[in-house]
Each structure stands twice: as C-alpha cells, then as structure tokens.
Amino acid sequence: VDLASNDYLGMSANPTVIEAAAVAARRWGVGATGSRLVTGSTTLHTALESALAAFGGAEAALVFSSGYLANLAAVTALAAALQPPATPAGATQLPATPAGATQLPVTPAGATEPPGRQPPGTVVVSDVANHASLVDACRLARARVEIVGHQDVAAVERALARRPEPAALVVTESAFSVDGSVAPVGALHRVTRAHAAMLVIDEAHALGVVGPGGRGAAWAAGIAAEPDVVRTVTLSKSLGAQGGAVLGASDVIDTLVGTGRAFIFDTGLAPPSTAASLAALRLLAAQPGLACQARANTRRLAALASDCGLAVTETGAAVVRIGLGDPELAVAAQRICASHGVLVGCFRPPSVPAGGSCLRLTARAGLTGDDFDAAGRALAAVRDHIRTASPAGRN
Ligand SMILES: Cc1ncc(COP(=O)(O)O)c(C=O)c1O
C-alpha cells in the first residue's frame, strides 16, 4: 500500500496517460533533442503550456524539464529583472543586512561581477520551511536573501517594509511538502502588493489537490490572475509524469524565455512526459471531484492515525504528518509500517529541524477500503511500539 509517493491522483499508472506517452514517443521520439529554444519545442509543449495556463487561470505558462528548474528559473530571472538598471562592475556596494536578518553567502568580497549581474537591487524573502529547490534558487539569485519564520505574514511585512532595496520577491510554497500545511497566500499577496513586491508561490503539492478542482491555493484565494503573482508547479506529483512549469503574466513568461538560464541552457522536457502531463491535466480538468477525493482520503487517514493516539498535524493538502520527535523512533515506525505492507515516508534531520522527525503519509484519491484497513493495522502497530519503547529512546 503506497502511502509514500506523491502520485496523489494515481495518474502515473493511468492507462490514458500511459497511452499518451507511448503515442508521443512514437511520434516525437523519447527525447526533446535540444534546448526549448533550438529543437526542443514541439506542438505538445505549446499545447501543454496553453492547457496549464487555462487550468490555472494564468495569462501564460512555460514548461521546464523539472519543477526544480522551474523554481531556479523563476526566482533567479525575476530577482535580476526586478533590479534597476545595472551600474558598472565594482561600482556598487552590497546593502547592509538589517538586524536579525539572515544573509546567505553572496559574491565573495573582491570578486568581480560581470556587468548587469550586480546584486544590490533585490531582496528575496523566503519562508524558512521552503523546499530545497527554492532555497537553491535563492542562493543562485545573487540577491540579498532574508529568511522568515514559517508562514509568518507579519515577518514578511517587516522584511519588506525595512528593506533598503527597491525591488523585492517573496517566495513560498503553498502546500508545504513535509507537513501539508497551506500558506496564507491571500494575506501574503496583500502584503506583497502593499510593498510593491512580487509573490512567487510553489504549488508543487497543491496542484490537483488544493482548491476547487485542484487548481491550487492561489486560485482558491482569488489571486491566480494577478500580475504580481507567479506560480511554479511540478508535473511529477498529481499529474504523475515529469517536468515543471511556471505560470504567470505574459511579460513574466517572456522574461523567463529571454533570461531564465534554467530554461535556456537545459534540454526541453521529453515528449512522452509532455504528452503524459497534458493527458493527466485533461483528466483532472474533466474530473474536478478527484481533488476532493484526495482530500477526503487525507482526512480519513489522519483520523485513523489520530484514533491510534498519534500526533497528527492538520493538513490542507494530501499529506498527513505524524510527529515522532526522535529520529530512531521515526525509522522504527517506518519499518513497522513496511512490515505490514505499508510504505510511508520518514523525515529526519537535516530534512527537518532537530526534534522534528516524523512520518509523512500521503493519501491518494484511489485508496481502497483494504488500503485503509492495512494502514490502520500498521498505525496501531506503531502505537504499540511507542507504548513499549523505552522513554529514554524518545524525545
Ligand atoms: C515543493 C516542491 N517544489 C519543487 C519540487 C521539484 O519538483 P521536481 O521533482 O519536478 O523537480 C518538489 C519535488 O520534490 C517539491 O516538493
């Protein structure tokens, strides 16, 4: 019983999706053969981009070979594009970091930046729990990066209000990958708008699960079409395939095509993955109940864990987090589940902070009664293990 993958809607094994990939492989070959700007674009790519934009309520979309690269491109290209015109190399001082702010390493002192790459114009404000791809994007952005508390809108506002830089980018996941909590994206947008900043929302774990028909948290908050909102998605979770995309205003997408290094210098998404994503997206659009089903199954799974007395975190996506604290206990709990035929994720430091070890269960839309029975038996065994485990072995 798979309670570990991100295949929330079972699309990776859907016959229609598989057939679309097979047809595309025969028609276009297995690889894209070049960068999107050279030979790597097919009509499949543009069809997928139109479909993603229409589904997500955005003006335009751009497909990447992974969600990781979509994040790298969105954050680095926007951070650079928002800057005022560049000054000659060496003429600009880095702004001082405001008290309490975290500064990631930027260019070493004395290193020369090529013209147009000077860092001082933009600050990137990033949630402390953001996914590694967003963290790496911040590091590559050559901007000052300020890390704020998890879903702390007031901290975001303070960071924006006191910034010395003219431009700012706020970066967050919508449904957070480890605990499934959903960021207050509407409130974040009010703050970013008030302070003339852009908001980048990674909807990797929200697409297909959160919001009406699985259109994501930004759609649910009514900010999907705002010109200062940019969304990234992966095609590898609810759509069951591979790849990523950025959704936003046409001028944002044009900027990514023109300056997004992770777009320009990367081989395009393989045609079978492109076709599979398109087929899965069409299925999702035709079956808006799928997202509700995934969320209903999440609640049922959470109730099972809670009935066993386990520490369950409330979630708005298809993720159930069971806090265990101690890493060894978390590994033992994962093994116990496996011995009952149930696959669950296990998170330990450094993926989570010290004391934050947990099991991560995902609830697919297609879970059956038998699956829930197996999950119930596995979780009861975890409870029994915790009861008998030595207190010294736990946090
Ligand atoms: C929140 C988040 N963003 C981005 C990604 C990267 O997506 P991909 O696997 O398509 O590179 C992931 C996947 O692990 C993720 O969980």
CSV table of C-alpha atoms and ligand atoms in Angstrom, one decimal:
chain,number,residue,atom,x,y,z
A,1,VAL,CA,0.0,0.0,0.0
A,2,ASP,CA,1.6,3.2,-1.2
A,3,LEU,CA,1.3,6.0,1.4
A,4,ALA,CA,4.6,7.5,0.5
A,5,SER,CA,4.6,8.7,-3.1
A,6,ASN,CA,3.4,12.0,-4.5
A,7,ASP,CA,1.2,10.3,-7.1
A,8,TYR,CA,-1.8,11.9,-5.4
A,9,LEU,CA,-4.3,11.1,-8.2
A,10,GLY,CA,-2.8,7.8,-9.4
A,11,MET,CA,-2.0,9.4,-12.8
A,12,SER,CA,1.4,7.7,-13.2
A,13,ALA,CA,-0.3,4.4,-13.9
A,14,ASN,CA,-3.5,5.7,-15.6
A,15,PRO,CA,-3.9,3.9,-18.9
A,16,THR,CA,-4.9,7.1,-20.8
A,17,VAL,CA,-1.8,8.9,-19.5
A,18,ILE,CA,0.4,5.9,-20.4
A,19,GLU,CA,-1.0,5.6,-23.9
A,20,ALA,CA,-0.5,9.4,-24.5
A,21,ALA,CA,3.2,9.0,-23.5
A,22,ALA,CA,3.6,5.9,-25.8
A,23,VAL,CA,2.0,7.7,-28.7
A,24,ALA,CA,4.2,10.7,-28.2
A,25,ALA,CA,7.3,8.6,-28.0
A,26,ARG,CA,6.5,7.0,-31.4
A,27,ARG,CA,5.6,10.4,-33.0
A,28,TRP,CA,8.4,12.6,-31.5
A,29,GLY,CA,11.0,10.2,-30.1
A,30,VAL,CA,11.9,9.7,-26.5
A,31,GLY,CA,13.9,12.9,-26.0
A,32,ALA,CA,13.5,16.5,-26.8
A,33,THR,CA,16.9,16.6,-28.6
A,34,GLY,CA,17.8,20.1,-27.7
A,35,SER,CA,17.0,23.2,-25.7
A,36,ARG,CA,13.5,24.6,-26.0
A,37,LEU,CA,14.9,27.5,-27.9
A,38,VAL,CA,16.6,25.2,-30.5
A,39,THR,CA,15.0,21.9,-31.3
A,40,GLY,CA,13.3,21.0,-28.0
A,41,SER,CA,9.9,22.6,-28.5
A,42,THR,CA,7.1,20.6,-30.1
A,43,THR,CA,3.4,21.4,-30.5
A,44,LEU,CA,2.9,19.2,-27.5
A,45,HIS,CA,4.9,21.6,-25.4
A,46,THR,CA,2.9,24.6,-26.5
A,47,ALA,CA,-0.4,22.7,-26.1
A,48,LEU,CA,0.6,21.8,-22.5
A,49,GLU,CA,1.5,25.4,-21.8
A,50,SER,CA,-1.8,26.6,-23.1
A,51,ALA,CA,-3.7,24.0,-21.0
A,52,LEU,CA,-1.7,24.8,-17.9
A,53,ALA,CA,-2.4,28.5,-18.2
A,54,ALA,CA,-6.1,27.9,-18.9
A,55,PHE,CA,-6.4,25.4,-16.0
A,56,GLY,CA,-4.5,27.6,-13.6
A,57,GLY,CA,-6.2,30.9,-14.6
A,58,ALA,CA,-3.0,32.5,-15.7
A,59,GLU,CA,-2.2,34.5,-18.8
A,60,ALA,CA,0.7,32.2,-19.8
A,61,ALA,CA,2.8,29.2,-18.8
A,62,LEU,CA,6.2,27.9,-19.6
A,63,VAL,CA,7.2,24.2,-19.3
A,64,PHE,CA,10.6,23.1,-17.9
A,65,SER,CA,12.2,19.7,-17.7
A,66,SER,CA,11.6,19.7,-13.9
A,67,GLY,CA,9.9,21.6,-11.1
A,68,TYR,CA,13.3,22.2,-9.6
A,69,LEU,CA,14.5,24.0,-12.7
A,70,ALA,CA,11.2,25.9,-12.9
A,71,ASN,CA,11.9,27.3,-9.4
A,72,LEU,CA,15.5,28.1,-10.2
A,73,ALA,CA,14.5,30.0,-13.3
A,74,ALA,CA,11.6,31.9,-11.8
A,75,VAL,CA,13.4,33.2,-8.7
A,76,THR,CA,16.8,34.0,-10.4
A,77,ALA,CA,15.3,35.6,-13.5
A,78,LEU,CA,12.8,37.7,-11.6
A,79,ALA,CA,15.3,38.8,-9.0
A,80,ALA,CA,17.5,40.0,-11.8
A,81,ALA,CA,14.7,41.5,-13.9
A,82,LEU,CA,13.3,43.5,-11.0
A,83,GLN,CA,16.6,45.2,-10.3
A,84,PRO,CA,17.1,48.8,-11.5
A,85,PRO,CA,19.5,49.1,-14.5
A,86,ALA,CA,23.0,47.8,-13.7
A,87,THR,CA,25.8,50.0,-12.8
A,88,PRO,CA,29.4,49.3,-14.0
A,89,ALA,CA,31.1,46.3,-12.4
A,90,GLY,CA,32.6,47.1,-9.0
A,91,ALA,CA,30.8,50.5,-8.6
A,92,THR,CA,28.0,49.2,-6.3
A,93,GLN,CA,28.1,48.3,-2.6
A,94,LEU,CA,26.1,45.4,-1.2
A,95,PRO,CA,23.4,46.7,1.1
A,96,ALA,CA,23.8,46.2,4.8
A,97,THR,CA,21.8,43.3,6.2
A,98,PRO,CA,19.1,44.7,8.6
A,99,ALA,CA,19.4,43.5,12.2
A,100,GLY,CA,18.2,40.0,12.7
A,101,ALA,CA,18.1,39.2,9.0
A,102,THR,CA,19.8,36.0,7.7
A,103,GLN,CA,22.1,36.6,4.9
A,104,LEU,CA,23.1,33.7,2.6
A,105,PRO,CA,26.6,33.8,1.2
A,106,VAL,CA,26.7,36.1,-1.8
A,107,THR,CA,29.7,37.0,-4.0
A,108,PRO,CA,32.9,36.8,-2.1
A,109,ALA,CA,34.5,40.1,-1.2
A,110,GLY,CA,36.6,41.4,-4.1
A,111,ALA,CA,35.1,39.1,-6.7
A,112,THR,CA,34.1,40.9,-9.9
A,113,GLU,CA,30.7,40.6,-11.2
A,114,PRO,CA,30.1,40.8,-15.0
A,115,PRO,CA,28.2,44.0,-15.9
A,116,GLY,CA,24.5,43.5,-15.4
A,117,ARG,CA,24.9,40.9,-12.6
A,118,GLN,CA,25.4,43.2,-9.6
A,119,PRO,CA,23.3,42.0,-6.7
A,120,PRO,CA,22.1,45.0,-4.7
A,121,GLY,CA,18.7,45.8,-6.2
A,122,THR,CA,16.5,43.0,-5.0
A,123,VAL,CA,15.8,41.3,-1.7
A,124,VAL,CA,14.3,37.8,-1.8
A,125,VAL,CA,12.2,37.0,1.3
A,126,SER,CA,11.9,33.2,1.8
A,127,ASP,CA,9.9,31.0,4.2
A,128,VAL,CA,12.3,29.0,6.5
A,129,ALA,CA,10.5,25.8,5.5
A,130,ASN,CA,10.7,26.2,1.8
A,131,HIS,CA,11.7,23.3,-0.4
A,132,ALA,CA,15.4,22.8,-1.3
A,133,SER,CA,14.8,23.9,-4.9
A,134,LEU,CA,13.6,27.3,-3.6
A,135,VAL,CA,16.5,27.5,-1.2
A,136,ASP,CA,18.9,26.9,-4.1
A,137,ALA,CA,17.1,29.3,-6.3
A,138,CYS,CA,17.6,32.0,-3.6
A,139,ARG,CA,21.3,31.2,-3.4
A,140,LEU,CA,21.7,31.5,-7.1
A,141,ALA,CA,19.7,34.7,-7.3
A,142,ARG,CA,22.6,36.9,-6.3
A,143,ALA,CA,20.3,39.0,-4.3
A,144,ARG,CA,20.2,39.5,-0.5
A,145,VAL,CA,18.1,36.7,0.9
A,146,GLU,CA,16.1,37.2,4.1
A,147,ILE,CA,14.7,34.0,5.8
A,148,VAL,CA,11.5,34.5,7.7
A,149,GLY,CA,9.5,32.2,10.0
A,150,HIS,CA,7.2,29.6,8.7
A,151,GLN,CA,4.0,31.2,7.3
A,152,ASP,CA,4.8,34.3,9.3
A,153,VAL,CA,3.0,37.1,7.3
A,154,ALA,CA,3.9,39.8,9.8
A,155,ALA,CA,7.6,38.8,9.5
A,156,VAL,CA,7.3,39.1,5.7
A,157,GLU,CA,5.7,42.5,6.0
A,158,ARG,CA,8.5,43.7,8.4
A,159,ALA,CA,11.2,42.4,6.0
A,160,LEU,CA,9.6,44.2,3.1
A,161,ALA,CA,9.0,47.4,5.0
A,162,ARG,CA,12.6,47.8,6.2
A,163,ARG,CA,14.4,46.7,3.1
A,164,PRO,CA,16.9,49.0,1.6
A,165,GLU,CA,16.5,47.5,-1.9
A,166,PRO,CA,14.0,49.0,-4.3
A,167,ALA,CA,12.8,45.6,-5.5
A,168,ALA,CA,11.6,42.5,-3.6
A,169,LEU,CA,10.5,39.0,-4.2
A,170,VAL,CA,8.6,36.9,-1.6
A,171,VAL,CA,9.0,33.1,-2.1
A,172,THR,CA,6.8,30.5,-0.5
A,173,GLU,CA,5.3,27.0,-1.1
A,174,SER,CA,1.5,26.9,-1.0
A,175,ALA,CA,1.0,23.4,0.3
A,176,PHE,CA,4.2,22.6,2.2
A,177,SER,CA,5.8,19.3,1.2
A,178,VAL,CA,6.6,17.8,4.6
A,179,ASP,CA,3.5,18.7,6.7
A,180,GLY,CA,0.9,19.6,4.1
A,181,SER,CA,0.1,22.9,5.7
A,182,VAL,CA,-1.2,25.5,3.3
A,183,ALA,CA,0.3,29.0,3.4
A,184,PRO,CA,-2.0,32.1,3.7
A,185,VAL,CA,-1.3,33.1,0.1
A,186,GLY,CA,-4.1,35.7,0.1
A,187,ALA,CA,-2.7,37.5,3.1
A,188,LEU,CA,0.8,37.2,1.7
A,189,HIS,CA,-0.4,38.8,-1.6
A,190,ARG,CA,-2.0,41.7,0.3
A,191,VAL,CA,1.4,42.4,2.0
A,192,THR,CA,3.5,42.0,-1.2
A,193,ARG,CA,1.1,44.2,-3.1
A,194,ALA,CA,1.2,46.9,-0.4
A,195,HIS,CA,5.0,46.9,-0.6
A,196,ALA,CA,5.4,46.7,-4.3
A,197,ALA,CA,6.9,43.2,-4.2
A,198,MET,CA,6.3,40.1,-6.4
A,199,LEU,CA,5.0,36.9,-4.9
A,200,VAL,CA,6.3,33.5,-6.1
A,201,ILE,CA,4.2,30.6,-5.0
A,202,ASP,CA,5.4,27.0,-5.5
A,203,GLU,CA,2.2,24.9,-5.9
A,204,ALA,CA,4.0,21.6,-6.4
A,205,HIS,CA,1.9,19.8,-3.7
A,206,ALA,CA,-1.2,21.9,-4.3
A,207,LEU,CA,-1.9,21.3,-8.0
A,208,GLY,CA,-4.5,18.6,-8.3
A,209,VAL,CA,-5.3,18.6,-4.6
A,210,VAL,CA,-5.9,22.1,-3.1
A,211,GLY,CA,-8.6,24.5,-4.2
A,212,PRO,CA,-11.6,24.0,-6.5
A,213,GLY,CA,-10.9,21.1,-8.8
A,214,GLY,CA,-7.3,21.0,-7.7
A,215,ARG,CA,-6.5,24.4,-9.2
A,216,GLY,CA,-4.3,25.3,-6.3
A,217,ALA,CA,-4.1,27.7,-3.4
A,218,ALA,CA,-3.7,30.9,-5.4
A,219,TRP,CA,-6.8,30.1,-7.4
A,220,ALA,CA,-8.7,29.4,-4.2
A,221,ALA,CA,-7.5,32.8,-2.8
A,222,GLY,CA,-8.6,34.6,-6.0
A,223,ILE,CA,-5.1,35.8,-6.8
A,224,ALA,CA,-4.3,33.4,-9.7
A,225,ALA,CA,-4.5,36.1,-12.4
A,226,GLU,CA,-2.8,38.9,-10.5
A,227,PRO,CA,0.2,40.4,-12.4
A,228,ASP,CA,2.4,40.3,-9.4
A,229,VAL,CA,1.8,36.6,-8.6
A,230,VAL,CA,4.0,34.0,-10.2
A,231,ARG,CA,3.3,30.3,-9.6
A,232,THR,CA,5.5,27.3,-10.2
A,233,VAL,CA,4.3,23.7,-10.4
A,234,THR,CA,5.8,20.3,-10.9
A,235,LEU,CA,4.3,17.8,-13.4
A,236,SER,CA,5.6,14.9,-11.3
A,237,LYS,CA,3.2,14.8,-8.4
A,238,SER,CA,-0.6,15.0,-9.1
A,239,LEU,CA,0.0,14.7,-12.9
A,240,GLY,CA,2.1,11.6,-12.3
A,241,ALA,CA,4.6,12.4,-15.0
A,242,GLN,CA,7.8,14.5,-15.0
A,243,GLY,CA,8.7,18.2,-15.6
A,244,GLY,CA,7.7,21.5,-14.2
A,245,ALA,CA,6.1,24.8,-15.2
A,246,VAL,CA,5.9,28.5,-14.3
A,247,LEU,CA,2.5,30.2,-14.6
A,248,GLY,CA,2.2,34.0,-14.7
A,249,ALA,CA,1.6,37.1,-16.7
A,250,SER,CA,2.8,37.1,-20.3
A,251,ASP,CA,5.6,39.6,-19.6
A,252,VAL,CA,6.9,37.4,-16.8
A,253,ILE,CA,6.9,34.3,-19.1
A,254,ASP,CA,8.7,36.4,-21.8
A,255,THR,CA,11.4,37.3,-19.2
A,256,LEU,CA,11.9,33.7,-18.4
A,257,VAL,CA,12.2,32.7,-22.1
A,258,GLY,CA,14.8,35.5,-22.6
A,259,THR,CA,16.8,35.3,-19.4
A,260,GLY,CA,16.0,32.1,-17.5
A,261,ARG,CA,19.2,30.2,-17.6
A,262,ALA,CA,17.5,27.0,-16.3
A,263,PHE,CA,15.2,27.3,-19.3
A,264,ILE,CA,17.7,28.4,-22.0
A,265,PHE,CA,20.5,26.1,-21.1
A,266,ASP,CA,18.6,22.9,-20.5
A,267,THR,CA,17.2,20.2,-22.8
A,268,GLY,CA,13.5,20.6,-23.2
A,269,LEU,CA,11.0,18.2,-21.4
A,270,ALA,CA,10.9,14.9,-23.2
A,271,PRO,CA,7.9,14.5,-25.5
A,272,PRO,CA,6.5,11.4,-23.6
A,273,SER,CA,6.5,13.3,-20.3
A,274,THR,CA,5.0,16.3,-22.0
A,275,ALA,CA,2.1,14.3,-23.5
A,276,ALA,CA,1.6,12.4,-20.3
A,277,SER,CA,1.3,15.6,-18.4
A,278,LEU,CA,-1.2,17.0,-20.9
A,279,ALA,CA,-3.3,13.9,-20.8
A,280,ALA,CA,-3.3,13.9,-17.0
A,281,LEU,CA,-4.2,17.6,-16.9
A,282,ARG,CA,-7.1,17.0,-19.2
A,283,LEU,CA,-8.3,14.1,-17.0
A,284,LEU,CA,-8.0,16.4,-13.9
A,285,ALA,CA,-9.9,19.2,-15.6
A,286,ALA,CA,-12.7,16.7,-16.6
A,287,GLN,CA,-12.9,15.2,-13.1
A,288,PRO,CA,-13.0,18.1,-10.5
A,289,GLY,CA,-14.0,15.5,-7.9
A,290,LEU,CA,-10.6,14.0,-7.9
A,291,ALA,CA,-9.1,16.7,-5.7
A,292,CYS,CA,-12.0,16.4,-3.2
A,293,GLN,CA,-11.5,12.6,-3.1
A,294,ALA,CA,-7.8,13.0,-2.3
A,295,ARG,CA,-8.6,15.5,0.5
A,296,ALA,CA,-11.4,13.3,1.9
A,297,ASN,CA,-8.9,10.3,1.9
A,298,THR,CA,-6.4,12.5,3.7
A,299,ARG,CA,-8.9,13.3,6.4
A,300,ARG,CA,-9.8,9.6,6.8
A,301,LEU,CA,-6.1,8.7,7.1
A,302,ALA,CA,-5.5,11.5,9.6
A,303,ALA,CA,-8.5,10.2,11.6
A,304,LEU,CA,-7.0,6.7,11.6
A,305,ALA,CA,-3.7,8.0,13.0
A,306,SER,CA,-5.4,10.2,15.5
A,307,ASP,CA,-7.6,7.3,16.7
A,308,CYS,CA,-4.3,5.5,17.4
A,309,GLY,CA,-3.3,8.4,19.7
A,310,LEU,CA,-0.5,9.5,17.2
A,311,ALA,CA,0.4,13.2,17.0
A,312,VAL,CA,-1.2,14.2,13.7
A,313,THR,CA,-0.8,17.6,12.1
A,314,GLU,CA,-3.9,19.1,10.4
A,315,THR,CA,-3.3,19.4,6.7
A,316,GLY,CA,-4.9,21.2,3.8
A,317,ALA,CA,-3.3,19.0,1.2
A,318,ALA,CA,-2.9,15.3,0.7
A,319,VAL,CA,-0.2,14.9,3.4
A,320,VAL,CA,-0.6,13.6,6.9
A,321,ARG,CA,2.3,14.3,9.2
A,322,ILE,CA,2.8,12.2,12.3
A,323,GLY,CA,5.2,13.8,14.7
A,324,LEU,CA,7.5,11.4,16.5
A,325,GLY,CA,10.4,13.7,17.5
A,326,ASP,CA,13.1,11.1,17.8
A,327,PRO,CA,14.8,10.0,14.6
A,328,GLU,CA,15.3,6.4,15.7
A,329,LEU,CA,11.7,6.1,16.6
A,330,ALA,CA,10.7,7.5,13.2
A,331,VAL,CA,12.9,4.9,11.4
A,332,ALA,CA,11.5,2.1,13.6
A,333,ALA,CA,7.9,3.3,12.8
A,334,GLN,CA,8.6,3.3,9.1
A,335,ARG,CA,10.0,-0.2,9.4
A,336,ILE,CA,6.9,-1.4,11.3
A,337,CYS,CA,4.7,0.1,8.6
A,338,ALA,CA,6.7,-1.7,5.9
A,339,SER,CA,6.4,-5.0,7.8
A,340,HIS,CA,2.6,-4.5,7.4
A,341,GLY,CA,3.0,-3.9,3.7
A,342,VAL,CA,2.5,-0.1,4.0
A,343,LEU,CA,5.1,2.3,2.5
A,344,VAL,CA,5.3,5.6,4.4
A,345,GLY,CA,7.9,8.4,4.2
A,346,CYS,CA,10.2,9.1,7.1
A,347,PHE,CA,11.8,12.5,7.6
A,348,ARG,CA,14.7,13.1,9.9
A,349,PRO,CA,17.3,15.9,10.3
A,350,PRO,CA,18.7,17.5,8.2
A,351,SER,CA,15.4,17.3,6.1
A,352,VAL,CA,13.6,18.6,9.2
A,353,PRO,CA,14.8,20.5,12.3
A,354,ALA,CA,16.2,18.6,15.3
A,355,GLY,CA,13.3,17.1,17.3
A,356,GLY,CA,11.1,17.3,14.2
A,357,SER,CA,11.4,13.7,13.0
A,358,CYS,CA,8.1,12.4,11.6
A,359,LEU,CA,6.3,10.0,9.3
A,360,ARG,CA,4.9,11.5,6.2
A,361,LEU,CA,1.9,9.7,4.8
A,362,THR,CA,0.2,10.7,1.5
A,363,ALA,CA,-3.4,9.9,0.6
A,364,ARG,CA,-4.1,9.1,-3.0
A,365,ALA,CA,-7.5,9.6,-4.4
A,366,GLY,CA,-7.8,5.9,-5.3
A,367,LEU,CA,-7.1,4.4,-1.9
A,368,THR,CA,-9.5,1.5,-1.2
A,369,GLY,CA,-11.1,0.2,1.9
A,370,ASP,CA,-8.5,-2.6,2.0
A,371,ASP,CA,-5.7,0.0,1.8
A,372,PHE,CA,-7.2,1.9,4.8
A,373,ASP,CA,-7.5,-1.4,6.8
A,374,ALA,CA,-3.8,-2.1,6.1
A,375,ALA,CA,-2.9,1.5,7.1
A,376,GLY,CA,-5.0,1.1,10.3
A,377,ARG,CA,-3.2,-2.1,11.3
A,378,ALA,CA,0.2,-0.6,10.6
A,379,LEU,CA,-0.5,2.6,12.6
A,380,ALA,CA,-1.9,0.5,15.5
A,381,ALA,CA,1.4,-1.4,15.5
A,382,VAL,CA,3.3,1.9,15.6
A,383,ARG,CA,1.3,3.0,18.6
A,384,ASP,CA,2.0,-0.3,20.3
A,385,HIS,CA,5.7,0.1,19.6
A,386,ILE,CA,5.7,3.6,21.0
A,387,ARG,CA,4.0,2.4,24.2
A,388,THR,CA,6.6,-0.3,24.8
A,389,ALA,CA,9.6,1.6,23.6
A,390,SER,CA,11.9,2.9,26.3
A,391,PRO,CA,11.2,6.5,27.2
A,392,ALA,CA,14.9,7.1,27.0
A,393,GLY,CA,14.7,6.4,23.3
A,394,ARG,CA,12.2,9.1,22.7
A,395,ASN,CA,12.1,12.9,22.8
B,1,LIG,C1,7.7,21.9,-3.0
B,1,LIG,C2,8.5,21.3,-4.2
B,1,LIG,N1,8.9,22.1,-5.1
B,1,LIG,C3,9.6,21.7,-6.2
B,1,LIG,C4,9.9,20.3,-6.3
B,1,LIG,C5,10.7,19.9,-7.5
B,1,LIG,O1,9.9,19.3,-8.5
B,1,LIG,P1,10.6,18.2,-9.5
B,1,LIG,O2,10.6,16.9,-8.7
B,1,LIG,O3,9.6,18.2,-10.6
B,1,LIG,O4,11.9,18.7,-9.8
B,1,LIG,C6,9.4,19.4,-5.4
B,1,LIG,C7,9.7,18.0,-5.6
B,1,LIG,O5,10.2,17.3,-4.8
B,1,LIG,C8,8.7,19.9,-4.3
B,1,LIG,O6,8.3,19.1,-3.3
